[in-house]
Coordinates of C-alpha atoms and ligand atoms in Angstrom, one line a residue:
X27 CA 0.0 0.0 0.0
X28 CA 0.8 3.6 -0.6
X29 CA 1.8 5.5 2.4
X30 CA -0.7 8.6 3.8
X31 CA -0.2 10.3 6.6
X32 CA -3.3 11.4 8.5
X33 CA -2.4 15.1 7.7
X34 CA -2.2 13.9 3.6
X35 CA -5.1 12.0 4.1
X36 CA -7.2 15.3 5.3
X37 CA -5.8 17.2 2.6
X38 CA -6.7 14.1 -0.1
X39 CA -10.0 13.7 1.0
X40 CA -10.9 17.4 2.3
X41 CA -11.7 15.8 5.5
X42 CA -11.0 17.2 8.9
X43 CA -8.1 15.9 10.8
X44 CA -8.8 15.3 14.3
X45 CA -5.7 12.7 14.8
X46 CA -2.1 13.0 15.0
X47 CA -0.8 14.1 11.7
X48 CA 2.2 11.8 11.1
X49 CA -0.4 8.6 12.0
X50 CA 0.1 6.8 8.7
X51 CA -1.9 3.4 8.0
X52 CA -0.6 0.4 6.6
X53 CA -3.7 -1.1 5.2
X54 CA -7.4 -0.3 4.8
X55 CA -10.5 -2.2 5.7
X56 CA -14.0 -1.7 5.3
X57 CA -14.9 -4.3 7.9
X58 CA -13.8 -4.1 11.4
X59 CA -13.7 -8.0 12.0
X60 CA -10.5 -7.6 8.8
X61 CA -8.5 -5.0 10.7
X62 CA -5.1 -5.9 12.0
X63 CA -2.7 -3.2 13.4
X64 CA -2.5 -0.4 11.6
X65 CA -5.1 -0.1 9.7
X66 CA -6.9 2.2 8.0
X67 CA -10.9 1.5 9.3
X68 CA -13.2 3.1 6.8
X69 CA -16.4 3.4 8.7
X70 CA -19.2 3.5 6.1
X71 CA -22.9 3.6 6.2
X72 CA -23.9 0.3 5.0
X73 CA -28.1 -1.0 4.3
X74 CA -28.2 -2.8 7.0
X75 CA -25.4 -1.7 9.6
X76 CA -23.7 1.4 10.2
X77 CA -19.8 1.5 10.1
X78 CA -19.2 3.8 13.3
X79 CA -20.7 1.3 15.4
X80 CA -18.2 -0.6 14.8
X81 CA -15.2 1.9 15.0
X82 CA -14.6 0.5 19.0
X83 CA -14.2 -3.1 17.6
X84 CA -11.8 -1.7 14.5
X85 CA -9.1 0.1 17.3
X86 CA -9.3 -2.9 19.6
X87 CA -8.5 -5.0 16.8
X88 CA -5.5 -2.3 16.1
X89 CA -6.4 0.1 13.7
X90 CA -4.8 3.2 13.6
X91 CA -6.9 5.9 12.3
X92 CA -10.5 6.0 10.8
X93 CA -12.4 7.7 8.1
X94 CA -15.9 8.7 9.5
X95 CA -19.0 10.7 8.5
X96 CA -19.4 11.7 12.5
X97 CA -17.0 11.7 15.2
X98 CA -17.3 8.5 17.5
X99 CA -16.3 9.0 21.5
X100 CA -15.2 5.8 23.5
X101 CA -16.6 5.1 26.6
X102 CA -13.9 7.1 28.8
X103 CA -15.2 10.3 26.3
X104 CA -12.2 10.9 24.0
X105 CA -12.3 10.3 20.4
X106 CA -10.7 7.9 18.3
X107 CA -8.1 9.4 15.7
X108 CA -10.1 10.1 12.9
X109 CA -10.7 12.4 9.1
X110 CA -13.7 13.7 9.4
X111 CA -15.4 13.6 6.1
X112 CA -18.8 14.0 4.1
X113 CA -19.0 10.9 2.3
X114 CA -16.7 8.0 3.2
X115 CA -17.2 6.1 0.3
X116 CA -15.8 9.3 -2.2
X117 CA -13.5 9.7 0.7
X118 CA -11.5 5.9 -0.3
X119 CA -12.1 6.8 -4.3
X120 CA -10.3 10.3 -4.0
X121 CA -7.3 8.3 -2.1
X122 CA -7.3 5.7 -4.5
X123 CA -7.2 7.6 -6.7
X124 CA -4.0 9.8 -5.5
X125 CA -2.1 6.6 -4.7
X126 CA -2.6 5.0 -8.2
X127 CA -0.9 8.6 -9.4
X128 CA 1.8 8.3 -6.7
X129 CA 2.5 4.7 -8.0
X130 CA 2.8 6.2 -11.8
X131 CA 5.2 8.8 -10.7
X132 CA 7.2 6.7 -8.4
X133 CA 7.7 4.1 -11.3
X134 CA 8.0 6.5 -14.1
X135 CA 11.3 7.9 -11.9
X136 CA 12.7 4.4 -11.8
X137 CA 12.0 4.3 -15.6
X138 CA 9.9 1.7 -15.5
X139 CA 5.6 1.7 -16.1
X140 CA 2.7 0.6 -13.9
X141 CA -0.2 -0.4 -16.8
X142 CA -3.8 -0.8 -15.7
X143 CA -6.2 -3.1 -16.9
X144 CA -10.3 -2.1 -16.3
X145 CA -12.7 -4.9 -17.2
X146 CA -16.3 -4.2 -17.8
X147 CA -19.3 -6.4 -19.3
X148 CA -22.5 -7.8 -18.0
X149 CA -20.9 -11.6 -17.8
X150 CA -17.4 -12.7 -17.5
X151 CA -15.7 -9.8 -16.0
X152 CA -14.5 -12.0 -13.0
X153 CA -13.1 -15.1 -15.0
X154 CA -12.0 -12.4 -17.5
X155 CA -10.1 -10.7 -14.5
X156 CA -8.7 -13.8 -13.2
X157 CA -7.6 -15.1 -16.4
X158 CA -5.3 -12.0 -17.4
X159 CA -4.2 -11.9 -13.9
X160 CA -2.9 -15.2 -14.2
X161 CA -1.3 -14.3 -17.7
X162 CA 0.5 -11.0 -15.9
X163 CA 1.7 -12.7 -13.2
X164 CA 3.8 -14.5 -14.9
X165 CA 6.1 -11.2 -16.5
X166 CA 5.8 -8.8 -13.4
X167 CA 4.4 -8.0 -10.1
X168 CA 0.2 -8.0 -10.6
X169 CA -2.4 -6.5 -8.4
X170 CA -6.2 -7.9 -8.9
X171 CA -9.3 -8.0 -7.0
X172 CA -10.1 -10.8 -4.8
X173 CA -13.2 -12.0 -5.2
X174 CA -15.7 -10.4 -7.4
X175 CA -14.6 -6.7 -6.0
X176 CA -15.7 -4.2 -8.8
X177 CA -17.7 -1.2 -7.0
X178 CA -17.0 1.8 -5.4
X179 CA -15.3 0.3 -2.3
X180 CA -14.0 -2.8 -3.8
X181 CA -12.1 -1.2 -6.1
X182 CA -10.7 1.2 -4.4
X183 CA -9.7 -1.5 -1.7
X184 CA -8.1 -3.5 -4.9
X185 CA -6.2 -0.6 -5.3
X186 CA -4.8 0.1 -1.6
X187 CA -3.0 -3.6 -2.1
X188 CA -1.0 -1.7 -4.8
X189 CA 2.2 -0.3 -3.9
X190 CA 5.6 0.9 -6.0
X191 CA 6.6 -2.4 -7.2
X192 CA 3.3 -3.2 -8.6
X193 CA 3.6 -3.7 -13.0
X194 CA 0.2 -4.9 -13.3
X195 CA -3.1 -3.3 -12.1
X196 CA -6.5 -5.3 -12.7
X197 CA -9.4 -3.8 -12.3
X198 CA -13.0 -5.1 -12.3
X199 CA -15.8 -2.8 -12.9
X200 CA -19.4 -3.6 -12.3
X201 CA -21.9 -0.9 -12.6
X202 CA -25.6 -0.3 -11.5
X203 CA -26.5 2.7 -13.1
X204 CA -25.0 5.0 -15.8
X205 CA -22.1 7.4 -14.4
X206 CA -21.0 4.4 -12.4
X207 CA -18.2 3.3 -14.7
X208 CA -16.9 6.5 -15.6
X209 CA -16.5 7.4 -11.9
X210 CA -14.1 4.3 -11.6
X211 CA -12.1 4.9 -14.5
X212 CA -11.6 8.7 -13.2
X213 CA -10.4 7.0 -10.0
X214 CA -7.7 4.4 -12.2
X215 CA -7.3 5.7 -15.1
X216 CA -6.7 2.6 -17.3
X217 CA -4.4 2.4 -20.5
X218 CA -6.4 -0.6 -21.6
X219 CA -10.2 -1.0 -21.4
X220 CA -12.3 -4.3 -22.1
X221 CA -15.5 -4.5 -23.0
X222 CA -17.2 -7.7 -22.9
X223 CA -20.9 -8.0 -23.8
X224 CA -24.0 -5.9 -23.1
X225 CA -26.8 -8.0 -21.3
X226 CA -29.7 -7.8 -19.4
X227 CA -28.0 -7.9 -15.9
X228 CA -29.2 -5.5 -13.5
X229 CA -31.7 -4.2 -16.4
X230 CA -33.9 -3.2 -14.2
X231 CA -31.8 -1.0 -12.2
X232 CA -30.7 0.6 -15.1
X233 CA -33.8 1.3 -17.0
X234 CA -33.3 -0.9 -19.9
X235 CA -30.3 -2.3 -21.8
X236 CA -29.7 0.5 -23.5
X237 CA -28.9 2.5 -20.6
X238 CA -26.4 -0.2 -19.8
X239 CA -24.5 -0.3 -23.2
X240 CA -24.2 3.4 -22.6
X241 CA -22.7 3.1 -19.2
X242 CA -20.1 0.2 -20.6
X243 CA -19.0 2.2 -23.1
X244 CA -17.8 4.5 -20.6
X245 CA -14.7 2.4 -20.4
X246 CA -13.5 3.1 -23.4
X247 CA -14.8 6.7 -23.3
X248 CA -12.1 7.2 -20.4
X249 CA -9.3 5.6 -22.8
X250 CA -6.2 8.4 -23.3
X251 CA -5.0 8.2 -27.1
X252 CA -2.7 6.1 -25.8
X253 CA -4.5 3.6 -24.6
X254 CA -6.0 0.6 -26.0
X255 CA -9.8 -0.8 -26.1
X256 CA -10.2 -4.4 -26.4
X257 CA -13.7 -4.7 -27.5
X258 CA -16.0 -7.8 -27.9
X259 CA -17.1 -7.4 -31.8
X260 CA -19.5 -10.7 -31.3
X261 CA -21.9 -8.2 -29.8
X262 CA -23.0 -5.5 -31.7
X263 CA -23.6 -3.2 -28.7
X264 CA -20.6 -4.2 -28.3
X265 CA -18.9 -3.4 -31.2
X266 CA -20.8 0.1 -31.7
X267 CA -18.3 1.4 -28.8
X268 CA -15.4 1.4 -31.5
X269 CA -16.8 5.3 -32.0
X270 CA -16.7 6.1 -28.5
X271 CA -12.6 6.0 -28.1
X272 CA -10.3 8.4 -29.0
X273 CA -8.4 4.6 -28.2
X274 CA -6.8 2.1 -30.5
X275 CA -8.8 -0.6 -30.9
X276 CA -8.5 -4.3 -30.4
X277 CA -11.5 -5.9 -31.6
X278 CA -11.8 -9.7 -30.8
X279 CA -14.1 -12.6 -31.4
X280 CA -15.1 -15.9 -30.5
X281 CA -17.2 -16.3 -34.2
X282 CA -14.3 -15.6 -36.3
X283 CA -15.1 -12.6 -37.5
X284 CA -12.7 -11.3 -40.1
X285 CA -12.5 -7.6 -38.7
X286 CA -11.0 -8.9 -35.3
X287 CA -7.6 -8.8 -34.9
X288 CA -7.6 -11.4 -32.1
X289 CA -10.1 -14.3 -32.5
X290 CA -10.3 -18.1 -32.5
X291 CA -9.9 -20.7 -35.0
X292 CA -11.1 -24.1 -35.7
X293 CA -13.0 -23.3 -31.9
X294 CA -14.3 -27.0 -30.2
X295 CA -15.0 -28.9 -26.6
X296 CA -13.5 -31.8 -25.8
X297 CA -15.5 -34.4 -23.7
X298 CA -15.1 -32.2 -20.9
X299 CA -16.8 -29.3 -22.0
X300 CA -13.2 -27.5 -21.8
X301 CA -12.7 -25.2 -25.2
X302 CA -9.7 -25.8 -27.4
X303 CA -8.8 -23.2 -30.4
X304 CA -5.8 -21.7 -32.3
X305 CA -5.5 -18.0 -30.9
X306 CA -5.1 -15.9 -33.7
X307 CA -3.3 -12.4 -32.6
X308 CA -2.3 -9.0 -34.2
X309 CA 0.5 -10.1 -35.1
X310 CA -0.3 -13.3 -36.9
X311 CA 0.4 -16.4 -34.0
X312 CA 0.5 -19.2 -36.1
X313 CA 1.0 -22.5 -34.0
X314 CA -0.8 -20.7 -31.0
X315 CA -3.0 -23.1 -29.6
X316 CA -5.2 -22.5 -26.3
X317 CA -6.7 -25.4 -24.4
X318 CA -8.5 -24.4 -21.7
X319 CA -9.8 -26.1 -18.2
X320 CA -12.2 -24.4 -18.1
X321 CA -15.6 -25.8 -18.7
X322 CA -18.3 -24.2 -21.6
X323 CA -17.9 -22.5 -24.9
X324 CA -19.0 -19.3 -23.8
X325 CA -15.5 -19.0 -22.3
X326 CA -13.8 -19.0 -25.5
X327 CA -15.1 -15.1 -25.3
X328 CA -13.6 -14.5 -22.1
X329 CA -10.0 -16.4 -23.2
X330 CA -9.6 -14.0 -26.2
X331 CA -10.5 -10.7 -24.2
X332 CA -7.7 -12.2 -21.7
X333 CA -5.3 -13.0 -24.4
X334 CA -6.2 -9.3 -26.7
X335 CA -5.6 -7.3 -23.2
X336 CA -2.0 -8.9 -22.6
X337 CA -1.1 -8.5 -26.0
X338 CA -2.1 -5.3 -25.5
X339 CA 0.3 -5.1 -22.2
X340 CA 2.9 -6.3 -24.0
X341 CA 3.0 -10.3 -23.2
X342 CA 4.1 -12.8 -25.9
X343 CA 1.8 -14.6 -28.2
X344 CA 3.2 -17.7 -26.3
X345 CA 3.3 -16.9 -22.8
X346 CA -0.5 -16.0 -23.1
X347 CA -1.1 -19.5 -24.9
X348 CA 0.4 -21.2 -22.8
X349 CA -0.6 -19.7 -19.5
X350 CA -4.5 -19.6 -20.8
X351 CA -3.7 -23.3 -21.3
X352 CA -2.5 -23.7 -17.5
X353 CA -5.5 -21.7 -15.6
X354 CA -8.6 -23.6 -14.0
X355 CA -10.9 -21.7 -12.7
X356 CA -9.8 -19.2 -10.2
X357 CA -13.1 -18.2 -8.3
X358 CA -15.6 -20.2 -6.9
X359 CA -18.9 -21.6 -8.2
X360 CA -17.8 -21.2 -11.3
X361 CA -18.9 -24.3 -13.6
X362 CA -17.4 -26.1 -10.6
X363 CA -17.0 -29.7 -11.7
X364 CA -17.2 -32.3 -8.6
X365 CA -16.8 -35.9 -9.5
X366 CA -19.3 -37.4 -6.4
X367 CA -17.3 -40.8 -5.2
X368 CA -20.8 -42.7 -7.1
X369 CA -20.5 -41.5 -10.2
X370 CA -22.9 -38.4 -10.2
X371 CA -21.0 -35.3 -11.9
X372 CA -22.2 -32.2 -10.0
X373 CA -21.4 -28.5 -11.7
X374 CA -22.2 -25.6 -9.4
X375 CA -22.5 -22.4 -11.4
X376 CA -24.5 -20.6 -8.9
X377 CA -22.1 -17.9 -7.7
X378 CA -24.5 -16.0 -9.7
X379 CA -27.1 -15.9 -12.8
X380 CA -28.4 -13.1 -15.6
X381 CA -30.0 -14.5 -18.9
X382 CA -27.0 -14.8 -20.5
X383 CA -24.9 -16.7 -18.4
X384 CA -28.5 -19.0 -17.7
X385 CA -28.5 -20.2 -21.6
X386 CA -24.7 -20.5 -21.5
X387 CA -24.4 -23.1 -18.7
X388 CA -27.8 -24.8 -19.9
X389 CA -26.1 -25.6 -23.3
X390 CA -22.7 -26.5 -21.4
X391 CA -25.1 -29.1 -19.5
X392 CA -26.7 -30.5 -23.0
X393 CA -23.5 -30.6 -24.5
X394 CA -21.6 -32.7 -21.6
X395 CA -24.4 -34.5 -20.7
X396 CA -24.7 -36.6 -24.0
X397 CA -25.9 -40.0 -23.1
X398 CA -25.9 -39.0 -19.3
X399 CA -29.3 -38.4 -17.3
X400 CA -28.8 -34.4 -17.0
X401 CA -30.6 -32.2 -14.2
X402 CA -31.2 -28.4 -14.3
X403 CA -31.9 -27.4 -10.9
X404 CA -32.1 -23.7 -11.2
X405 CA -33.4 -20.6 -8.9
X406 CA -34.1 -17.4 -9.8
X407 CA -32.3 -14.7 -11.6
X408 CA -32.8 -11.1 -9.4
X409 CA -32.8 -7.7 -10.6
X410 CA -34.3 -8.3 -14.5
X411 CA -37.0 -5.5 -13.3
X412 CA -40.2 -5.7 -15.6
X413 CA -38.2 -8.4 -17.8
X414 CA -38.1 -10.5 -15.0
X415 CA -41.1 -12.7 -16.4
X416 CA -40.3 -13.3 -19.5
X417 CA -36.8 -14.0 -19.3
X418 CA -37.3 -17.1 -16.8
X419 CA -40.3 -18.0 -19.4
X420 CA -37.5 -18.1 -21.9
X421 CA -35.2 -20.4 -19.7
X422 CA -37.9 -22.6 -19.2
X423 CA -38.5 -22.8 -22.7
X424 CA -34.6 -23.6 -23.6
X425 CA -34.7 -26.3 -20.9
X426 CA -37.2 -28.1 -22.8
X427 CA -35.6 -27.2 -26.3
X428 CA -32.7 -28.6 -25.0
X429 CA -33.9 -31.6 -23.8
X430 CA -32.6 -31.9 -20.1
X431 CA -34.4 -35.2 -18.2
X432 CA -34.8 -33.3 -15.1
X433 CA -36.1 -30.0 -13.8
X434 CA -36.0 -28.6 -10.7
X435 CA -36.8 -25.3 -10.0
X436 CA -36.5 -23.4 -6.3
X437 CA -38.1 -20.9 -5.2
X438 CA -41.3 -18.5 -5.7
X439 CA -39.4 -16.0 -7.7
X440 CA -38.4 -18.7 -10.3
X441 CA -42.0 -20.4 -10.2
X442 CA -42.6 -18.3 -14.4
X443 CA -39.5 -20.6 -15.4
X444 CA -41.2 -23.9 -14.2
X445 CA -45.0 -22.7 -15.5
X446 CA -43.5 -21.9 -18.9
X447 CA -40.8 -25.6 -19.0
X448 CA -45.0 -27.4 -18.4
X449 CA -46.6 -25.8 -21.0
X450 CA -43.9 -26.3 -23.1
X451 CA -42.8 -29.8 -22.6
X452 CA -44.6 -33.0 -22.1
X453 CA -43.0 -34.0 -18.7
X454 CA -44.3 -36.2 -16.5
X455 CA -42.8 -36.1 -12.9
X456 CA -39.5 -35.1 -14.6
X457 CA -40.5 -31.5 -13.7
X458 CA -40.3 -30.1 -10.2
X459 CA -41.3 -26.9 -8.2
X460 CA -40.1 -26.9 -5.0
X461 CA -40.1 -24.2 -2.0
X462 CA -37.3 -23.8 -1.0
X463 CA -33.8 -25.7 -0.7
X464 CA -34.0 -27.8 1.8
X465 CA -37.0 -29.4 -0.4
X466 CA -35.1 -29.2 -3.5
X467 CA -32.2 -31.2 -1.3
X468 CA -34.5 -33.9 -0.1
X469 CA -35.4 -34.7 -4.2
X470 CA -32.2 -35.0 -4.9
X471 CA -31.3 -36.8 -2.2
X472 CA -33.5 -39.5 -3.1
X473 CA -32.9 -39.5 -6.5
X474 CA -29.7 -39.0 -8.1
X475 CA -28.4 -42.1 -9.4
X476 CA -24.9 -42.8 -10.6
X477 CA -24.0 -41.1 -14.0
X478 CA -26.5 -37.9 -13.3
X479 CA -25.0 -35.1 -14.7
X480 CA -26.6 -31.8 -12.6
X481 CA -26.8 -28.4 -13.2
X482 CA -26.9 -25.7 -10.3
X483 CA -27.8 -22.2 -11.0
X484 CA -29.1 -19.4 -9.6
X485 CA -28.5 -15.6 -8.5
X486 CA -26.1 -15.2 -5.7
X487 CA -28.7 -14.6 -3.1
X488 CA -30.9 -17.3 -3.8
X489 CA -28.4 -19.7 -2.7
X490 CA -28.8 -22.3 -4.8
X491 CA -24.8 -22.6 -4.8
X492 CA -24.7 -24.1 -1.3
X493 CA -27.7 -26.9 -2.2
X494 CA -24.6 -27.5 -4.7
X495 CA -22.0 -27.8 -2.3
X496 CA -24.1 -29.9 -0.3
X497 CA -25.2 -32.3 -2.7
X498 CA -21.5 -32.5 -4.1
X499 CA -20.9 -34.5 -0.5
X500 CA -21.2 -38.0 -0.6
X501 CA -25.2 -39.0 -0.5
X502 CA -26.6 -39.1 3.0
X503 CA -29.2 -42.2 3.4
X504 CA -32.7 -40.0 3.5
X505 CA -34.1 -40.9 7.5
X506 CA -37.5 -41.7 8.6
X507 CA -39.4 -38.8 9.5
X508 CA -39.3 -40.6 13.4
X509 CA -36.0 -41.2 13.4
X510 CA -35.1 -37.9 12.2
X511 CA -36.9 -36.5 15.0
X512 CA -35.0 -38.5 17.8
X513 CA -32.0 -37.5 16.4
X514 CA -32.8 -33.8 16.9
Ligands
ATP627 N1 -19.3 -14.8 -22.1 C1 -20.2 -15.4 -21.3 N2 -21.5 -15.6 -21.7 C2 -22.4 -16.1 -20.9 N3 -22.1 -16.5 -19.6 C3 -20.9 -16.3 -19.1 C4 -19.8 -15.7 -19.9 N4 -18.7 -15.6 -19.2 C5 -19.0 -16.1 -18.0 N5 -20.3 -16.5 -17.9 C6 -21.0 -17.0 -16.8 O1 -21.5 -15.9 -16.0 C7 -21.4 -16.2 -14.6 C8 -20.6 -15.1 -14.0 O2 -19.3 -15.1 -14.4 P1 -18.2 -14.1 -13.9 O3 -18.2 -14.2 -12.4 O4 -17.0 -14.2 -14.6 O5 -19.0 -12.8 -14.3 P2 -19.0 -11.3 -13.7 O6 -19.3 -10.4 -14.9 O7 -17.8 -11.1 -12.9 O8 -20.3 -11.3 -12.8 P3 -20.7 -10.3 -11.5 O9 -21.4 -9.2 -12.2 O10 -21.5 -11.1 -10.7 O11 -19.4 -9.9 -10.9 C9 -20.9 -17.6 -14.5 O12 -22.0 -18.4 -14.4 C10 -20.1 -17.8 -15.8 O13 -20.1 -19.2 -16.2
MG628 MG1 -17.6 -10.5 -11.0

């Protein structure tokens, strides 16, 4: 991490200093149960807590200094050293955004650059991020987020990890509104940008997909002349951004479009769902060829916007191949492939769900499950807004098209996806509703048999990625209801 002193931090945030001056923080935490001596404890208002309560907990744990909103007295009546400022949360993005310009101008005097990657897209930015972290780690010091981070506190927290000897700065940017992405790339200032698709997450936040095409493209809006924008030219809201950069542009594709400069050739799965392809670059590349672990052809997107932004940061044709060709996935819940000791093949990809990602891992489960019972059991997907309806209607419909044997869906929010796979399919008891998890669980339970291929999917919130992680454990002999109870 850079180092602030409380007197710079004042001055940084226009805060008022009511600490020592020369206090200066080695870290910075948002969460008082992750502060260890030293820190920097950013109390913010959250939905359903409030920071300063928790500014006693942050010092006893060792922190050294706090950003507030209102002063906060211990019990003996003093304060705690504090910068007093209006908004925490712009607070962390104005020093973030000084320390990513003191880490330029430190590295810039030892002749040497810091480059910073943003990543933007409705799907993919977090296997996107991980990918090309994985690729940049291997030709200098790399900084990404953990996790999904990609807001206005997690990136800035990405950024505090950064110090002097960082080369490589990855940044993830999610967005909920318009203006969103444009505030982060103020605060980073990327030389490369990514754009990778335009869907309907968080539509109905947004107001419609337009709205969120027009807050992507902000990205590459923020692009100096010097910079480069890697955009996805498989998606034509996509591709429209070319016009929106004074940029050079990288335009990629998983169809083989002939106006990208990076795309994949001869593109396949093996019998593991993994994608292979020859990785086709600027500069030619022939003999490159990328095979993946990870599992589903929508990934062959995500490779290529990996491979185009390293190019872009200066990384050999065969490093990327080759590290691409190393990297499982990074992050949780992720296509997740569990092998279950009897033979039933489990693949948890509920970390989360949108449209898009739905149909992607619904034809990754027709395609590997070939001669295999397969199972969808799927939850809902949150924040469509008014699309909400018709969009699980749709999935149900593609789970019929698709011909998967089983269907489970959890959970009232989902129940349009279950009405729409009945009326569109001829099932039998094949097709499921239940309430909640724990009924879903019970099903399965009972039913799996060795060779089930199954599907789990779901927005975060729903859950449905722990019903995986729970079924992925060896099968538990169902109890009678009796002897359940004397258990208890
Ligand atoms: N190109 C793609 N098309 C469709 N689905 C995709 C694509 N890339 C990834 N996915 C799927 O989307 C889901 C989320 O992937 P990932 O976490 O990489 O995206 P994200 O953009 O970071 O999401 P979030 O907005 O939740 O941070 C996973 O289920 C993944 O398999
Ligand atoms: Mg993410």
């Amino acid at each position: 991490m850079i180092a602030f002193t409380a007197a710079e931090i004042a001055e940084i945030t226009n805060g008022r200093l009511d600490a020592d001056p020369g206090i200066t923080p080695l870290s910075v935490v948002t969460d008082s149960r992750e502060a260890t001596p030293g820190a920097l404890y950013v109390a913010k208002p959250g939905e359903n807590a409030d920071g300063h309560d928790f500014v006693p907990a942050a010092f006893a744990a060792g922190a050294s200094l706090a950003l507030v909103e209102r002063p906060v007295t211990a019990a003996d009546g003093t304060s705690y050293p504090a910068v007093l400022v209006p908004d925490a949360v712009l607070a962390m993005g104005a020093l973030a955004a000084e320390a990513v310009r003191r880490i330029r101008a430190a590295r810039a005097e030892q002749g040497s650059d810091l480059t910073v990657v943003g990543i933007t897209g409705s799907a993919g930015k977090t296997t996107t991020k991980d990918l090309l972290a994985g690729i940049l780690s291997t030709q200098g010091n790399t900084v990404a987020p953990q996790g999904s981070y990609n807001g206005e506190i997690g990136v800035p927290l990405t950024v505090f990890r950064a110090g002097t000897d960082t080369r490589f700065l990855v940044i993830e940017m999610g967005a909920t509104g318009v203006g969103h992405i444009r505030y982060l790339a103020d605060m980073v200032k990327p030389d490369i940008g990514v754009v990778l698709a335009v869907g309907t997450a968080h539509a109905g936040e947004f107001g419609g997909v337009e709205n969120i095409a027009l807050a992507k493209g902000e990205l590459v809006e923020a692009l100096a002349p010097g910079g480069t924008a890697i955009i996805n030219l498989d998606d034509d809201r996509v591709a429209a951004m070319r016009v929106r950069t004074s940029a050079k542009v990288l335009g990629f594709s998983a169809e083989g479009r002939a106006d990208a400069a990076v795309k994949a050739l001869n593109a396949d799965t093996n019998a593991g769902g993994n994608p292979e392809f020859d990785l086709q670059l600027p500069d030619g590349g022939a003999g490159l060829h990328v095979s993946s672990r990870l599992i589903g052809a929508h990934h062959v997107g995500n490779l290529l916007a990996a491979a185009a932004a390293a190019w872009a940061a200066g990384v050999s044709g065969q490093d990327i191949a080759s590290s691409l060709s190393s990297q499982a996935a990074a992050s949780r819940w992720r296509m997740e492939r569990t092998e279950r000791p009897d033979g039933v093949t489990i693949i948890n990809d509920a970390y989360n769900a949108n449209p898009e990602s739905m149909r992607a891992a619904l034809r990754t489960l027709a395609d590997l499950g070939r001669g295999r019972r397969t199972w969808a059991v799927l939850g809902a997907m949150l924040e469509l807004g008014e699309d909400s309806i018709r969009e699980h209607t749709a999935v149900g419909t593609q789970v019929v098209r698709l011909n998967i044997s089983r269907l489970v869906v959890v959970g009232r929010e989902a129940r349009a996806l279950y009405v729409s796979a009945v009326q569109e399919g001829s099932w039998g008891d094949e097709c499921l509703f239940a309430e909640n998890v724990d009924e879903a669980y019970d099903v399965l339970n009972a039913e799996l048999e060795p060779g089930d291929l199954v599907l789990f999917k779901s927005s975060n919130s729903v859950g449905l990625r722990h019903l995986g992680d729970r079924i992925a454990l060896p099968p538990q002999t169902p109890q009678p209801a009796d002897e359940r109870s004397t258990l208890l």
